[in-house]
Coordinates of C-alpha atoms in Angstrom, one line a residue:
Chain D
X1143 CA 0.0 0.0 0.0
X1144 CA 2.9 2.2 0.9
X1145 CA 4.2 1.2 -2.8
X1146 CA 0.6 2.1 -4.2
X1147 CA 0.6 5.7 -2.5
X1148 CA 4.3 6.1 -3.4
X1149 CA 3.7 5.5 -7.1
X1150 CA 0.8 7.2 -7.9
X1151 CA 1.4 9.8 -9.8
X1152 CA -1.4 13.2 -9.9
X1153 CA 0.0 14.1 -13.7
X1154 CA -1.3 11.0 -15.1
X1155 CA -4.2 10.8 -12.6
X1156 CA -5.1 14.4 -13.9
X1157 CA -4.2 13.7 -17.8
X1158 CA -5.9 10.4 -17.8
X1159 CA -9.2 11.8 -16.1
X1160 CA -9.7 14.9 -18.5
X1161 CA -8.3 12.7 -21.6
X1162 CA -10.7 10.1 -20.6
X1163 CA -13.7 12.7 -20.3
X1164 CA -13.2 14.7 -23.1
X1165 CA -13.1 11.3 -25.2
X1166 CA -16.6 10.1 -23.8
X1167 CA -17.5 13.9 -24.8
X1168 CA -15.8 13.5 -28.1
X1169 CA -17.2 9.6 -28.8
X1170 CA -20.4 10.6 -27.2
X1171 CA -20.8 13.1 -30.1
X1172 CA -18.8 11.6 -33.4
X1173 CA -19.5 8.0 -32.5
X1174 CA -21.8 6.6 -30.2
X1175 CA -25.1 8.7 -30.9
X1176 CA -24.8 8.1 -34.5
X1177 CA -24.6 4.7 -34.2
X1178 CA -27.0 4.2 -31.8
X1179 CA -29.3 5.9 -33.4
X1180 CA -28.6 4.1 -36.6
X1181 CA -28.5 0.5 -35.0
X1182 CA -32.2 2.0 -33.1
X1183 CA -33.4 3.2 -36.8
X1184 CA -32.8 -0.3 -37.9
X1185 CA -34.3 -2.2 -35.7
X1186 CA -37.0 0.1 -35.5
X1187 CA -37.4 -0.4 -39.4
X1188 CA -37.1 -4.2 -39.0
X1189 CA -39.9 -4.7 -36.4
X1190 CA -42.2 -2.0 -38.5
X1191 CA -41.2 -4.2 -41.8
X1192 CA -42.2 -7.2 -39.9
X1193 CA -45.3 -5.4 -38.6
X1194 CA -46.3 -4.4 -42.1
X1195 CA -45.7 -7.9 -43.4
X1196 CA -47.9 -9.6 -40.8
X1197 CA -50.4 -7.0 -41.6
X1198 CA -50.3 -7.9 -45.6
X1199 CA -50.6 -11.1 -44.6
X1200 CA -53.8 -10.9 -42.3
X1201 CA -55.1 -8.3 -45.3
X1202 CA -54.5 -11.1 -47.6
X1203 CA -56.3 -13.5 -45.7
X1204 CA -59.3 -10.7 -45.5
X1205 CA -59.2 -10.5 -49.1
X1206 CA -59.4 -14.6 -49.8
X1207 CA -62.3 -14.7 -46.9
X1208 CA -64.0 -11.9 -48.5
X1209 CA -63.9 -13.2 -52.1
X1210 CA -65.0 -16.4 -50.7
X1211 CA -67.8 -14.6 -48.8
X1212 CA -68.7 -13.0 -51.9
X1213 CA -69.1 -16.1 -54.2
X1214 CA -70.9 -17.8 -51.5
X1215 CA -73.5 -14.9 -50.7
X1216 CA -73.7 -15.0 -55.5
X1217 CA -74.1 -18.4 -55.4
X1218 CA -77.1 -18.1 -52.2
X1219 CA -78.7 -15.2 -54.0
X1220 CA -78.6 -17.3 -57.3
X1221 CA -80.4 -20.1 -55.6
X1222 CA -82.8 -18.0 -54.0
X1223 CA -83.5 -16.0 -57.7
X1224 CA -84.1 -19.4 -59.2
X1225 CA -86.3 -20.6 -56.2
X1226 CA -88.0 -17.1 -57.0
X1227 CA -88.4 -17.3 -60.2
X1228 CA -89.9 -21.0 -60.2
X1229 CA -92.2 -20.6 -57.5
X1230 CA -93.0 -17.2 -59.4
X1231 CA -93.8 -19.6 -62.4
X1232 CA -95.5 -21.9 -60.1
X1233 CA -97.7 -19.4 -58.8
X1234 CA -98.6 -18.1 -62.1
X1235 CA -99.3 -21.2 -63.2
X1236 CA -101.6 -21.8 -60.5
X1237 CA -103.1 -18.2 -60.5
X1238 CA -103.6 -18.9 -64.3
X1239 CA -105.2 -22.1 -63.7
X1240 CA -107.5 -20.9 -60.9
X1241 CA -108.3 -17.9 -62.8
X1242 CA -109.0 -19.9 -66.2
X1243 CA -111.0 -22.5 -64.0
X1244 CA -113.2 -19.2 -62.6
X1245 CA -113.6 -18.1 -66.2
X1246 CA -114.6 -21.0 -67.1
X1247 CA -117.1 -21.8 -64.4
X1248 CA -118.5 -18.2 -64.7
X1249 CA -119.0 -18.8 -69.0
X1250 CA -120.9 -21.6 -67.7
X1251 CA -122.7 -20.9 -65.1
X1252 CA -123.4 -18.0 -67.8
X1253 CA -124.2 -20.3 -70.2
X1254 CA -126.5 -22.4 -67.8
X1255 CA -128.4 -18.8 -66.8
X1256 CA -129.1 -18.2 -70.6
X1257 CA -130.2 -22.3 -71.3
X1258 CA -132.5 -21.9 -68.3
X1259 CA -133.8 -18.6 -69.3
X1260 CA -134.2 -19.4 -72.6
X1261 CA -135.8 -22.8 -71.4
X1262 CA -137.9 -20.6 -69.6
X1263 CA -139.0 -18.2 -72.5
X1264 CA -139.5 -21.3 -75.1
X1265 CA -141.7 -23.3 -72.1
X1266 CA -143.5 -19.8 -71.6
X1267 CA -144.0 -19.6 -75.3
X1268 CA -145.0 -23.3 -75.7
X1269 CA -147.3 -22.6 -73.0
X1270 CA -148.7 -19.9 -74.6
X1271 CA -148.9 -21.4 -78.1
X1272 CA -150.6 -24.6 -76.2
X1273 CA -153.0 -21.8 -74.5
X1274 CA -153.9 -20.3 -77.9
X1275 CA -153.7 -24.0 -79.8
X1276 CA -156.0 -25.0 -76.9
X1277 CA -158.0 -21.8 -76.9
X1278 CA -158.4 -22.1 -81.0
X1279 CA -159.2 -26.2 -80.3
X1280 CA -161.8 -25.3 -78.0
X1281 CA -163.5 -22.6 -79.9
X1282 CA -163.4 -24.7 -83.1
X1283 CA -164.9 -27.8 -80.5
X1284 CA -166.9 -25.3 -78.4
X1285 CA -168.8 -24.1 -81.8
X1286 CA -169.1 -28.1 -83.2
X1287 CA -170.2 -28.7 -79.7
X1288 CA -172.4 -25.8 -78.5
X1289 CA -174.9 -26.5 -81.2
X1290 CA -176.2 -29.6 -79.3
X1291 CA -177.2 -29.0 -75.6
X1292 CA -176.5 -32.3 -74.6
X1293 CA -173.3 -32.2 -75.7
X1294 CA -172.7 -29.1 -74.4
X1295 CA -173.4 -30.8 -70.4
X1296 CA -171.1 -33.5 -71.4
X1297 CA -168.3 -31.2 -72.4
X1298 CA -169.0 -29.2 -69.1
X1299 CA -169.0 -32.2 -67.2
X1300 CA -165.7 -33.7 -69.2
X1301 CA -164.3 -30.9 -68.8
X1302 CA -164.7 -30.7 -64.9
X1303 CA -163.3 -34.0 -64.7
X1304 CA -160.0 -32.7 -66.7
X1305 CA -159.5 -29.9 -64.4
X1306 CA -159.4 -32.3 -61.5
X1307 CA -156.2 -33.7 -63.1
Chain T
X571 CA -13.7 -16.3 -12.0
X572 CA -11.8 -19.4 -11.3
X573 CA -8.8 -18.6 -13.8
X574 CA -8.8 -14.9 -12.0
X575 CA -8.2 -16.0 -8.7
X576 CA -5.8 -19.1 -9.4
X577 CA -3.8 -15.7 -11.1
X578 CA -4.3 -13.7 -8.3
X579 CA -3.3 -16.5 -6.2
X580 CA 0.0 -16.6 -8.3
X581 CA 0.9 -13.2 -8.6
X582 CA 0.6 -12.8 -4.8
X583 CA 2.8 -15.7 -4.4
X584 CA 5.2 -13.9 -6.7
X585 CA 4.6 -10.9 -4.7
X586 CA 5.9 -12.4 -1.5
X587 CA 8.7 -13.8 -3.6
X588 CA 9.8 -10.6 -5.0
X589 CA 9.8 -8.6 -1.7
X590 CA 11.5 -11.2 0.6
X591 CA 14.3 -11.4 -2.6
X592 CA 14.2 -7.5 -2.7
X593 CA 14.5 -7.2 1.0
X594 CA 17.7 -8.7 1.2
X595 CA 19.4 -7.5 -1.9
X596 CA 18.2 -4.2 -1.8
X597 CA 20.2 -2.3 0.2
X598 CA 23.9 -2.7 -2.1
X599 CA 22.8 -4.0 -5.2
X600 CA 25.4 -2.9 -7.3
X601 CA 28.3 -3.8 -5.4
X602 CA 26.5 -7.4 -4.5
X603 CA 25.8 -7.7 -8.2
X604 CA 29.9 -7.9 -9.2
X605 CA 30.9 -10.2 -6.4
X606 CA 28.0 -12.7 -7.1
X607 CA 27.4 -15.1 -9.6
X608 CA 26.4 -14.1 -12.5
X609 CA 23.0 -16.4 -12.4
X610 CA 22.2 -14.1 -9.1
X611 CA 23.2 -10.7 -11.4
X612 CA 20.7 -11.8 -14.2
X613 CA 18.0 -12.3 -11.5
X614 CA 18.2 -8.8 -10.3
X615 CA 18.6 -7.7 -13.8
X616 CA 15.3 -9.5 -14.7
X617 CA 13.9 -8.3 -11.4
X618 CA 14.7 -4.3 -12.4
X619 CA 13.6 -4.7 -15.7
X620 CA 10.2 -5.9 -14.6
X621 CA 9.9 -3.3 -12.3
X622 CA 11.2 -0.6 -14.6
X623 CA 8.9 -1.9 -17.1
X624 CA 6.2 -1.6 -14.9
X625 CA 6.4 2.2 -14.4
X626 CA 5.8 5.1 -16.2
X627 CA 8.5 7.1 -17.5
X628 CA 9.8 10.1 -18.9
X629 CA 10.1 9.1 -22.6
X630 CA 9.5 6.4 -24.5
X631 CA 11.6 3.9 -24.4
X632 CA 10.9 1.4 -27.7
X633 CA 14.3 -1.0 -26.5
X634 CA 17.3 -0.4 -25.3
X635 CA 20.9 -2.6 -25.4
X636 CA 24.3 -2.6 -24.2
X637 CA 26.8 -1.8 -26.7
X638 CA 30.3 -3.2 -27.0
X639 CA 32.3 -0.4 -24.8
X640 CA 29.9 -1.5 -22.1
X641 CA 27.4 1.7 -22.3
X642 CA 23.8 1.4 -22.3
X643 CA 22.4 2.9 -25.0
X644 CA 18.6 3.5 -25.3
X645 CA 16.3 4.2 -28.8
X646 CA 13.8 6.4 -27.4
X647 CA 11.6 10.0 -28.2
X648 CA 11.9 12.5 -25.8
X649 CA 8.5 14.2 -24.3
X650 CA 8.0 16.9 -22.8
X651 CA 8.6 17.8 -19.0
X652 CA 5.8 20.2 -17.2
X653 CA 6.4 21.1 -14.0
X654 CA 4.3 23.8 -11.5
X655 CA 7.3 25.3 -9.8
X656 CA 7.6 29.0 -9.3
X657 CA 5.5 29.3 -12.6
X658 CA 4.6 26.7 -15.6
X659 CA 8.0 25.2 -16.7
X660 CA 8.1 23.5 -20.0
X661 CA 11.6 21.0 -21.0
X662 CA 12.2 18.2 -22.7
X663 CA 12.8 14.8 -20.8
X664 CA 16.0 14.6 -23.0
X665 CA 17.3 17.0 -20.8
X666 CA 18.0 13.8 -18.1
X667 CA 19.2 12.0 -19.8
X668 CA 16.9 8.6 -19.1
X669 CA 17.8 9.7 -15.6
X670 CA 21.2 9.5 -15.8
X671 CA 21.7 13.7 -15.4
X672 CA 20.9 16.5 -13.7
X673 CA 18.2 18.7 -15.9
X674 CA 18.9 22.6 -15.4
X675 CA 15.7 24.7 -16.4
X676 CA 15.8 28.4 -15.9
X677 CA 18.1 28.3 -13.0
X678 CA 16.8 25.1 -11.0
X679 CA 17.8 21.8 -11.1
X680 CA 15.8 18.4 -11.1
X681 CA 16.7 14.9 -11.4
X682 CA 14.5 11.9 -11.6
X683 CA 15.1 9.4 -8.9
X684 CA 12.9 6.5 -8.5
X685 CA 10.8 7.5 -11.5
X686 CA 9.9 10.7 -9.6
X687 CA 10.9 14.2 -10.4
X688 CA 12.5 15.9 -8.0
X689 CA 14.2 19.7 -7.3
X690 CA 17.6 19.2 -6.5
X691 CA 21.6 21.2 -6.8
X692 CA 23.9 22.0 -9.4
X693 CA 25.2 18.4 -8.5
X694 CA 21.5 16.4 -8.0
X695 CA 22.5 15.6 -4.5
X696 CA 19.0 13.2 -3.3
X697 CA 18.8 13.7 0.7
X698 CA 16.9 10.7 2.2
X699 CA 15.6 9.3 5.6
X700 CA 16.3 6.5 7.2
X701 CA 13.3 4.8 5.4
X702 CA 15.2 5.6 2.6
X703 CA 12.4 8.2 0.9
X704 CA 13.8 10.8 -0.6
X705 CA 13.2 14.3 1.3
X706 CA 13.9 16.6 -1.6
X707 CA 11.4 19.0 -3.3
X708 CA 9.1 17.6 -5.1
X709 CA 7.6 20.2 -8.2
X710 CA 3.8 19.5 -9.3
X711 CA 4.2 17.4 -12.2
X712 CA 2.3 17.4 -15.2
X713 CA 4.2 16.0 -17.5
X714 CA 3.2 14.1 -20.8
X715 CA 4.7 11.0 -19.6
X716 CA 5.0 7.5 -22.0
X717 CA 1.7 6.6 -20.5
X718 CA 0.0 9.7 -21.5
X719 CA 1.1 9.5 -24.5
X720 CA -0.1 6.5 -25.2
X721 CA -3.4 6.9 -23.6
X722 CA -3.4 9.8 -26.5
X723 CA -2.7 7.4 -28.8
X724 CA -5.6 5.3 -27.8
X725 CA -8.4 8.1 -27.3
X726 CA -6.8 9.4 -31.0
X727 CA -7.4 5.5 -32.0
X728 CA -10.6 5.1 -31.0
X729 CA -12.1 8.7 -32.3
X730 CA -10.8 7.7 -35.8
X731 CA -12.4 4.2 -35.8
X732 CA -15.7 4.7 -34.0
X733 CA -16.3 7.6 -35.9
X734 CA -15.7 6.3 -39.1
X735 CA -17.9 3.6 -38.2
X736 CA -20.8 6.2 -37.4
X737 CA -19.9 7.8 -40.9
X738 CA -20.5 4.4 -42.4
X739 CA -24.2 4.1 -41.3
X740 CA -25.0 7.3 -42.9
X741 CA -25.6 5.7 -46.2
X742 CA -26.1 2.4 -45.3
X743 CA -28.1 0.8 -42.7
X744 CA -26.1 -2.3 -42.1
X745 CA -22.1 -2.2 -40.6
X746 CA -19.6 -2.1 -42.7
X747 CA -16.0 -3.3 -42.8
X748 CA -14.6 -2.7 -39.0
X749 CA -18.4 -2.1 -37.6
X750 CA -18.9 -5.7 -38.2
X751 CA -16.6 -6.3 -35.4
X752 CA -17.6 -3.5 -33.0
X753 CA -21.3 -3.7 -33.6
X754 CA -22.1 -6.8 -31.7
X755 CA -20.2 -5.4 -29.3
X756 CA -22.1 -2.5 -28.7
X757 CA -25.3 -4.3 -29.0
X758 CA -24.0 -6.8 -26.4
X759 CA -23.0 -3.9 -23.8
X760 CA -26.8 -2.4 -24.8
X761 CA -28.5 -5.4 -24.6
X762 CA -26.7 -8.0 -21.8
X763 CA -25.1 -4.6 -19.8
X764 CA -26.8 -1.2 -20.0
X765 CA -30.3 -2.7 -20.3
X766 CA -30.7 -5.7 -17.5
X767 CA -28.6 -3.7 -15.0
X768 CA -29.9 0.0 -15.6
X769 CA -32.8 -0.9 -16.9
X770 CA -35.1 0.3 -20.3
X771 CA -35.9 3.6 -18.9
X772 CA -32.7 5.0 -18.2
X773 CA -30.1 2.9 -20.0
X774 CA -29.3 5.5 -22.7
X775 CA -28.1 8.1 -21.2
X776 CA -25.0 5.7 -19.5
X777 CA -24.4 4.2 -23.2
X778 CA -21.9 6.7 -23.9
X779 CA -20.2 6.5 -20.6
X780 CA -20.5 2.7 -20.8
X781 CA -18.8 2.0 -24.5
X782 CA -16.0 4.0 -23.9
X783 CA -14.7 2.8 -20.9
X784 CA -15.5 -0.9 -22.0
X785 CA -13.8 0.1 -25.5
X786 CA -11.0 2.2 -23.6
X787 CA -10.1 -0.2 -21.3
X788 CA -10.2 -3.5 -23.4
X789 CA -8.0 -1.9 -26.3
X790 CA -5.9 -0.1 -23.9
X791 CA -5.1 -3.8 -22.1
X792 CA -4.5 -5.2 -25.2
X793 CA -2.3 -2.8 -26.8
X794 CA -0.2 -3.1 -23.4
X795 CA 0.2 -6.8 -24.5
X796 CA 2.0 -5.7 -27.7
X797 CA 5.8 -5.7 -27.7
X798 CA 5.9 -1.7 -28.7
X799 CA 2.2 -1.2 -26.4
X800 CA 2.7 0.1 -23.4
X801 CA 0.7 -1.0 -19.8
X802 CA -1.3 2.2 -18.5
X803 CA -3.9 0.2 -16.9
X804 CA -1.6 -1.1 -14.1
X805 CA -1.4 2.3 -13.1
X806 CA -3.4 3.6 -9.9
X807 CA -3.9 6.8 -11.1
X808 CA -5.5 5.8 -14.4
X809 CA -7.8 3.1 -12.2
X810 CA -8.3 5.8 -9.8
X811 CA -9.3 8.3 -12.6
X812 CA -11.6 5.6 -14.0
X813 CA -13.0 4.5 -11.1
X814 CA -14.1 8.3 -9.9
X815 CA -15.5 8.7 -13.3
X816 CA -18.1 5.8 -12.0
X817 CA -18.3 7.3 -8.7
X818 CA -19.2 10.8 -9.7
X819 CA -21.6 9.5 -12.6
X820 CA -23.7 7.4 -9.7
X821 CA -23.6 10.0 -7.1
X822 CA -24.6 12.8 -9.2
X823 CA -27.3 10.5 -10.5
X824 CA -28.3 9.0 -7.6
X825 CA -32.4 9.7 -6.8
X826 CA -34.3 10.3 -3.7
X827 CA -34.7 6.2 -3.7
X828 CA -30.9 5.3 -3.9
X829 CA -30.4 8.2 -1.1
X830 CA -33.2 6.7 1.3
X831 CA -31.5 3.3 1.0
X832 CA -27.8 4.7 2.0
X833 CA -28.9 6.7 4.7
X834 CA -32.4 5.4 6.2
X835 CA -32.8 1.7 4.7
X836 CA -36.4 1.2 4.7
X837 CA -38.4 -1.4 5.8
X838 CA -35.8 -2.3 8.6
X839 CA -36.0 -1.3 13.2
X840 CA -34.6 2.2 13.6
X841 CA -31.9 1.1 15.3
X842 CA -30.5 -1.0 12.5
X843 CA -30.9 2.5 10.4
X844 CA -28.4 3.9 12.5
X845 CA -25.7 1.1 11.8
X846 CA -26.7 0.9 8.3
X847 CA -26.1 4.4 7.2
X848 CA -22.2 4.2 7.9
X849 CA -21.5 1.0 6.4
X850 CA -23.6 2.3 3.2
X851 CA -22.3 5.2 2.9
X852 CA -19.1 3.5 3.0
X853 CA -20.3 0.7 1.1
X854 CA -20.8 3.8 -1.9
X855 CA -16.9 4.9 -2.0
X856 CA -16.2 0.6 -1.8
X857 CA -17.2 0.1 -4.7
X858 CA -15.8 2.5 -7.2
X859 CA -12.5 1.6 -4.7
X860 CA -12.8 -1.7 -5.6
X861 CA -13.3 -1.3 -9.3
X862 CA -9.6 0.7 -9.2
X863 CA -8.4 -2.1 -7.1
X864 CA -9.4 -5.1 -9.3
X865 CA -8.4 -3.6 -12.8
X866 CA -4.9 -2.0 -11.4
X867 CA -4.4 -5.3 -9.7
X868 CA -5.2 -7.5 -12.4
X869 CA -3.0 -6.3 -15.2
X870 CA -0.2 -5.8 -12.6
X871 CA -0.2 -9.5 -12.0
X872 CA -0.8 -10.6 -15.1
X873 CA 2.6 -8.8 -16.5
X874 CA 4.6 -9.6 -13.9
X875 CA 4.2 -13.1 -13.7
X876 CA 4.7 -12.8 -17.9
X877 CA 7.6 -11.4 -17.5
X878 CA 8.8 -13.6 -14.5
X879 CA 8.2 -16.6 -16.8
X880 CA 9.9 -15.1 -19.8
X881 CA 12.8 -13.8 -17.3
X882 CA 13.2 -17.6 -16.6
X883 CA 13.9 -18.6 -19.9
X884 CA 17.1 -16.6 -19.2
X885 CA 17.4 -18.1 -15.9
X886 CA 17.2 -22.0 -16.6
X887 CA 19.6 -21.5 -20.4
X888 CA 18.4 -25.0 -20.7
X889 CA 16.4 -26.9 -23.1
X890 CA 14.0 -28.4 -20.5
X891 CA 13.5 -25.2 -18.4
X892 CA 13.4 -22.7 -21.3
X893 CA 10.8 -24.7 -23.5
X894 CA 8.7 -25.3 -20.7
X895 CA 8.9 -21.3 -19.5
X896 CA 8.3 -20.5 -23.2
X897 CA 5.3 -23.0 -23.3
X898 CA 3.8 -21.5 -20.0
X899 CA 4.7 -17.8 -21.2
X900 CA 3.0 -18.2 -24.4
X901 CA -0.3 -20.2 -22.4
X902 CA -0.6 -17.2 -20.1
X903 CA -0.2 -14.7 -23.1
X904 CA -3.5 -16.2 -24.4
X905 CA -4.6 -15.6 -20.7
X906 CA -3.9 -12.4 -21.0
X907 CA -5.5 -12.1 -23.9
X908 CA -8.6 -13.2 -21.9
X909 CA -8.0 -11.2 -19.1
X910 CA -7.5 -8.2 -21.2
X911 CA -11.4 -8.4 -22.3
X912 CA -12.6 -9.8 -18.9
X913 CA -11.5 -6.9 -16.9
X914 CA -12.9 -4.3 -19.2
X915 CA -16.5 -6.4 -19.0
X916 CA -16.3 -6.6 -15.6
X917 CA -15.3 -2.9 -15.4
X918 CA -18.5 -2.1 -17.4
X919 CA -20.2 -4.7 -15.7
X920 CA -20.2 -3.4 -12.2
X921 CA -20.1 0.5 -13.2
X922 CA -23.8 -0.3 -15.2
X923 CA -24.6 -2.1 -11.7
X924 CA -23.6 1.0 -9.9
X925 CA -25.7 3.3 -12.5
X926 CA -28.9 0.9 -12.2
X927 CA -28.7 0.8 -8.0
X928 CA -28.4 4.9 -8.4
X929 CA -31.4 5.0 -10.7
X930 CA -33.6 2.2 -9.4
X931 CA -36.9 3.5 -8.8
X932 CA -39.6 0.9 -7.6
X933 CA -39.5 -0.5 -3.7
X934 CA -39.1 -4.2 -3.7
X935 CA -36.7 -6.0 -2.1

């Protein structure tokens, strides 16, 4: 120890201690903040380049998922256009039927309105041309028959009788 | 941890060595030196290299011989000298000589004795006690020693590459060329050091503090492995400088939390408040003391015992002993090599610990 204190020496103590500062100072400002800074910038750039690859990647996956969502929701609407569209044609088909089968029923029951009447109007007009046959029969009878009283009871009574049936 | 303290183990083993050898041979070395043997003269030659090697010095050295006539000659650039002595004074360190003369700078003298600078006479007469300290003047000296010079070299080193790695990201965002190398390890301190220990909040602003001492230290330690590199980290005073660095950075950040817990631990009996508060507040100068401690220590032991094993190679001049002291030398260079990076982690380590107890804010414990 007595060696230690003998040799030390405060020139080289001072020299080294401002040498040794001024070349942190000097390093500090030439060297190491550049190259910090550049090793920093690079590793920054790395872990960003990274970042941005991941991210292109997810995107990418977004984009497959999405087409595939796409073409799935084309091919669901497709279906459901042609389940439209035939049903549409089914219930046309229907409607038309129905409404052909109510057209038809209706010319019918039209036509079964006009028979009837028309039944109607030839019976009424039989029935008339039977009155006036009738009426024209019984005159030409009543006159052949009126000329004989006898006759004429006969015919009353006759008659009677036919007007119970 | 188990390879640090087998070396500690060893270097304080070579400690006791050294001192109980230097004890005895201390006192007349050089006339000792001529009677003995000369295996005994190229142990205390080893034994002063180390220790010269060890210290800081005046100029820098790159290797010096002995010549033929017998002189010692030394290859070295001078630096400059600055003392605070009666006003700034300015030299060159060629002026002693590697120690040998007396330096005369506008009408006083100074020599260097023990590595130390001292005022002296015309003649550089050293007066010493009985403890055998020199009692002489000693000027305030700031002088640009080897070490600063080559913690210059370093700080100059690391600007230029660091920054030139920052340039490089300007235009492109991954590392080029030598960021390949450092980038991990600043991701590493960020990540495994600054983050878990200071935590996401606060990390950033220690980053700076954090990298250069990891980066300062670690190149430092390994440039002091090189043959030309020269060891500034087994120096107190850089640990010490170091270590304050840590110790002012926590303090200064330390919030009301970290404050409570030093002087009024909660959730404990009053009275056990009381003792607490001294041995935390102690506990707070500890550790930036024991950060000094561990790096000074370290990379002292580790070149000594290097050397010590090289030294032997010299020692045994035989093909058994030398091969096996170059084998170990060269298994504890890789050690080094190790250590070098360990202590600098651990350095970091401890200092982001520090930073994270200072900053800590939620009540758990």
């Amino acid at each position: 120890m007595d060696k230690l204190i003998e040799q030390f020496s405060l020139g080289l103590f001072f020299w080294q201690l401002i040498l040794f500062v001024a070349l942190v100072l000097l390093l500090k400002k030439f060297a190491w903040k550049p190259i910090l800074n550049a090793v920093n910038d690079r590793e920054e750039g790395i872990l960003k380049a990274l970042d941005e690859a991941e991210n292109a990647r997810k995107e990418m996956q977004n984009l497959t998922a999405d087409n595939e969502r796409i073409l799935k929701e084309a091919r669901v609407e497709r279906d459901a256009m042609l389940k439209e569209a035939r049903e549409m044609k089914d219930s046309m088909i229907t409607e038309a039927k129905s409404e052909a089968h109510a057209q038809a029923t209706k010319v019918i029951d039209q036509a079964k309105a006009t028979i009837e009447s028309e039944k109607h109007a030839a019976i009424t007009e039989i029935k008339n041309q039977v009155a006036e046959l009738s009426l024209e029969i019984a005159e030409k009878v009543m006159r052949n028959e009126l000329s004989d009283k006898n006759k004429q009871i006969k015919l009353v009574e006759d008659m009677l009788k036919e007007v119970k049936l | 941890m188990y390879k640090i303290n087998l070396l500690k183990t060893l270097t304080f083993l070579f400690f006791a060595i050294t001192i109980s050898v230097g004890a005895t041979n201390n006192t007349d070395q050089t006339s000792s030196a001529e009677q003995e043997s000369p295996v005994k003269n190229l142990k205390i030659e080893i034994k002063e290299y180390i220790n010269h090697h060890l210290l800081d010095s005046y100029d820098f050295t790159f290797f010096s011989y002995t010549n033929d006539a017998g002189e010692h000659k030394y290859v070295s650039a001078p630096l400059p000298v600055i003392l605070i002595d009666n006003g700034l004074k300015i030299f060159s360190s060629s002026k002693f000589h590697h120690g040998e003369s007396v330096a005369e700078v506008d009408g006083d003298y100074y020599v260097v004795y023990h590595n130390k600078i001292y005022k002296t006479d015309a003649l550089g007469t050293i007066e010493s006690d009985e403890a055998h300290h020199a009692t002489n003047e000693k000027p305030m000296d700031f002088s640009i020693t080897k070490n600063v010079v080559f913690i210059i070299f370093v700080g100059l080193f690391m600007l230029l590459i660091f920054s030139r790695m920052a340039n490089s990201y300007k235009n492109n965002p991954m590392p080029k060329g030598i960021g390949r190398l450092f980038e991990p390890l600043i991701l590493f301190i960020r990540n495994d050091i600054a983050i878990p220990n200071i935590g996401e909040k606060h990390y950033r602003k220690y980053m700076s503090y954090l990298l250069t001492v990891f980066f300062f230290i670690w190149i430092i330690n390994l440039l002091g492995l090189t043959p030309l590199g020269v060891n500034v980290t087994n120096n107190i005073a850089v640990t010490l400088a170091l270590a304050l660095v840590t110790y002012f950075i926590t303090t200064f950040s330390g919030n009301k939390n970290y404050w409570k817990h030093v002087f009024w631990m909660p959730d404990v009996p009053w009275p056990m408040k009381i003792i607490l508060a001294p041995i935390e507040l102690l506990g707070t100068f500890i550790k930036p003391f024991s950060l000094m401690i561990r790096l000074y220590a370290n990379i002292t032991a580790g070149h000594i015992v290097m050397m010590s094993i090289i030294g032997l190679m010299f020692v045994f001049k035989n093909w058994i002993g030398s091969s096996l002291s170059f084998g170990l030398a060269l298994a504890l260079a890789l050690l080094e090599l190790l250590v070098a990076a360990l202590q600098a982690y651990i350095f970091t380590m401890l200092s982001a610990l520090y930073f994270g107890s200072a900053v800590e804010e939620h009540d758990h414990h």
